[in-house]
CSV table of C-alpha atoms in Angstrom, one decimal:
chain,number,residue,atom,x,y,z
A,79,UNK,CA,98.2,88.0,108.8
A,80,UNK,CA,99.2,90.4,111.4
A,81,UNK,CA,100.7,93.2,110.6
A,82,UNK,CA,104.4,94.3,112.4
A,83,UNK,CA,102.9,96.5,115.5
A,84,UNK,CA,104.9,99.3,115.8
A,85,UNK,CA,107.3,100.4,118.2
A,86,UNK,CA,105.2,103.1,119.2
A,87,UNK,CA,102.1,100.5,120.0
A,88,UNK,CA,104.1,98.3,121.4
A,89,UNK,CA,105.3,100.5,123.9
A,90,UNK,CA,101.7,101.2,124.2
A,91,UNK,CA,100.4,98.0,124.6
A,92,UNK,CA,102.1,96.6,126.8
A,93,UNK,CA,101.7,99.7,129.2
A,94,UNK,CA,98.2,98.7,128.9
A,95,UNK,CA,98.6,95.9,130.7
A,96,UNK,CA,98.0,95.2,134.6
A,97,UNK,CA,100.2,92.3,135.5
A,98,UNK,CA,103.7,91.3,134.7
A,99,UNK,CA,102.6,88.4,133.8
A,100,UNK,CA,99.8,90.5,131.4
A,101,UNK,CA,102.6,92.4,130.5
A,102,UNK,CA,105.2,89.6,129.3
A,103,UNK,CA,103.1,87.4,127.0
A,104,UNK,CA,101.8,90.6,125.5
A,105,UNK,CA,105.8,91.2,124.2
A,106,UNK,CA,105.6,86.8,123.1
A,107,UNK,CA,102.8,87.7,120.7
A,108,UNK,CA,104.3,90.9,119.5
A,109,UNK,CA,107.5,88.5,118.9
A,110,UNK,CA,106.3,86.2,117.7
A,111,UNK,CA,103.8,88.4,115.0
A,112,UNK,CA,107.5,89.8,113.7
A,113,UNK,CA,108.8,86.6,113.3
A,114,UNK,CA,106.0,85.5,111.7
A,115,UNK,CA,105.9,88.6,108.8
A,116,UNK,CA,109.8,88.2,108.4
A,117,UNK,CA,109.3,84.3,107.2
A,118,UNK,CA,106.6,85.5,105.4
A,119,UNK,CA,108.5,87.8,103.8
A,120,UNK,CA,111.3,85.1,102.9
A,121,UNK,CA,108.9,82.3,102.0
A,122,UNK,CA,108.1,85.1,99.3
A,123,UNK,CA,110.8,86.7,98.1
A,124,UNK,CA,112.5,82.8,98.3
A,125,UNK,CA,110.8,81.4,95.5
A,126,UNK,CA,112.3,84.1,93.1
A,127,UNK,CA,115.7,83.2,94.1
A,128,UNK,CA,115.4,80.1,93.6
A,129,UNK,CA,114.1,80.9,89.8
A,130,UNK,CA,116.5,83.5,89.2
A,131,UNK,CA,119.3,80.9,91.2
A,132,UNK,CA,117.9,78.5,87.8
A,133,UNK,CA,118.8,81.1,85.2
A,134,UNK,CA,122.0,81.3,86.2
A,135,UNK,CA,122.6,77.9,86.4
A,136,UNK,CA,121.4,77.7,82.8
A,137,UNK,CA,123.2,81.2,82.0
A,138,UNK,CA,126.8,79.7,83.2
A,139,UNK,CA,126.4,76.8,83.8
A,140,UNK,CA,127.5,76.5,86.8
A,141,UNK,CA,125.8,75.0,89.9
A,142,UNK,CA,124.0,76.1,92.5
A,143,UNK,CA,126.5,77.0,94.9
A,144,UNK,CA,128.8,78.6,92.4
A,145,UNK,CA,124.3,79.7,91.0
A,146,UNK,CA,123.5,81.6,94.7
A,147,UNK,CA,127.6,82.8,95.2
A,148,UNK,CA,127.3,85.0,91.7
A,149,UNK,CA,123.3,86.4,93.0
A,150,UNK,CA,124.7,86.8,96.5
A,151,UNK,CA,128.2,89.2,94.6
A,152,UNK,CA,125.7,90.6,92.5
A,153,UNK,CA,123.8,92.0,95.1
A,154,UNK,CA,126.7,93.0,97.6
A,155,UNK,CA,128.5,94.9,94.8
A,156,UNK,CA,125.4,96.6,93.8
A,157,UNK,CA,124.0,97.3,96.7
A,158,UNK,CA,120.6,95.5,96.4
A,159,UNK,CA,118.9,93.5,97.9
A,160,UNK,CA,119.5,90.1,96.5
A,161,UNK,CA,115.7,89.6,96.8
A,162,UNK,CA,115.7,92.5,94.1
A,163,UNK,CA,118.7,90.7,92.3
A,164,UNK,CA,116.1,87.8,91.4
A,165,UNK,CA,113.2,89.8,90.6
A,166,UNK,CA,115.0,91.8,87.9
A,167,UNK,CA,116.3,89.5,86.9
A,168,UNK,CA,112.9,87.0,86.4
A,169,UNK,CA,111.4,90.0,84.9
A,170,UNK,CA,113.6,89.6,81.8
A,171,UNK,CA,111.8,86.5,81.0
A,172,UNK,CA,108.8,88.8,80.6
A,173,UNK,CA,110.7,91.5,77.7
A,174,UNK,CA,112.0,93.5,80.8
A,175,UNK,CA,115.4,95.1,80.9
A,176,UNK,CA,118.5,94.5,83.7
A,177,UNK,CA,119.1,97.5,85.7
A,178,UNK,CA,122.4,98.8,84.2
A,179,UNK,CA,124.2,98.1,87.1
A,180,UNK,CA,122.9,94.6,88.2
A,181,UNK,CA,123.3,93.8,83.7
A,182,UNK,CA,127.2,94.5,85.2
A,183,UNK,CA,128.5,93.3,87.3
A,184,UNK,CA,126.0,89.9,87.0
A,185,UNK,CA,127.9,89.8,83.4
A,186,UNK,CA,131.4,90.2,85.1
A,187,UNK,CA,130.7,87.4,87.2
A,188,UNK,CA,129.2,85.1,84.8
A,189,UNK,CA,132.5,86.3,84.0
A,190,UNK,CA,134.8,85.1,86.3
A,191,UNK,CA,132.5,81.6,86.4
A,192,UNK,CA,133.0,80.4,83.2
A,193,UNK,CA,137.2,79.6,84.0
A,194,UNK,CA,137.0,78.2,87.6
A,195,UNK,CA,134.6,75.4,86.1
A,196,UNK,CA,136.7,74.6,83.1
A,197,UNK,CA,138.7,73.7,85.1
């Protein structure tokens, strides 16, 4: 996978080519590389997020959708990316401690979730 081109490199590449057609093609290559990098990161994050969702489903118990919503809420309340919240939760299976802000929000979320699922 090619690394994402920096804006400075993009400008240098775009000004180095002769024709408008070459410039358009190069701009498209730069954009496609950036998209490819983003998709690669998303795919890598997805696995750990799905593992964390499964853990929440077992802890709660709840549906997949509710587990997703709970993880998103924890992420938003802690101002931590969802993939990082998920990675921290999954890391607890390897005897790592859950960071306090995540632990606190996860507890709150689980308490809110239980009454909703018992109805």
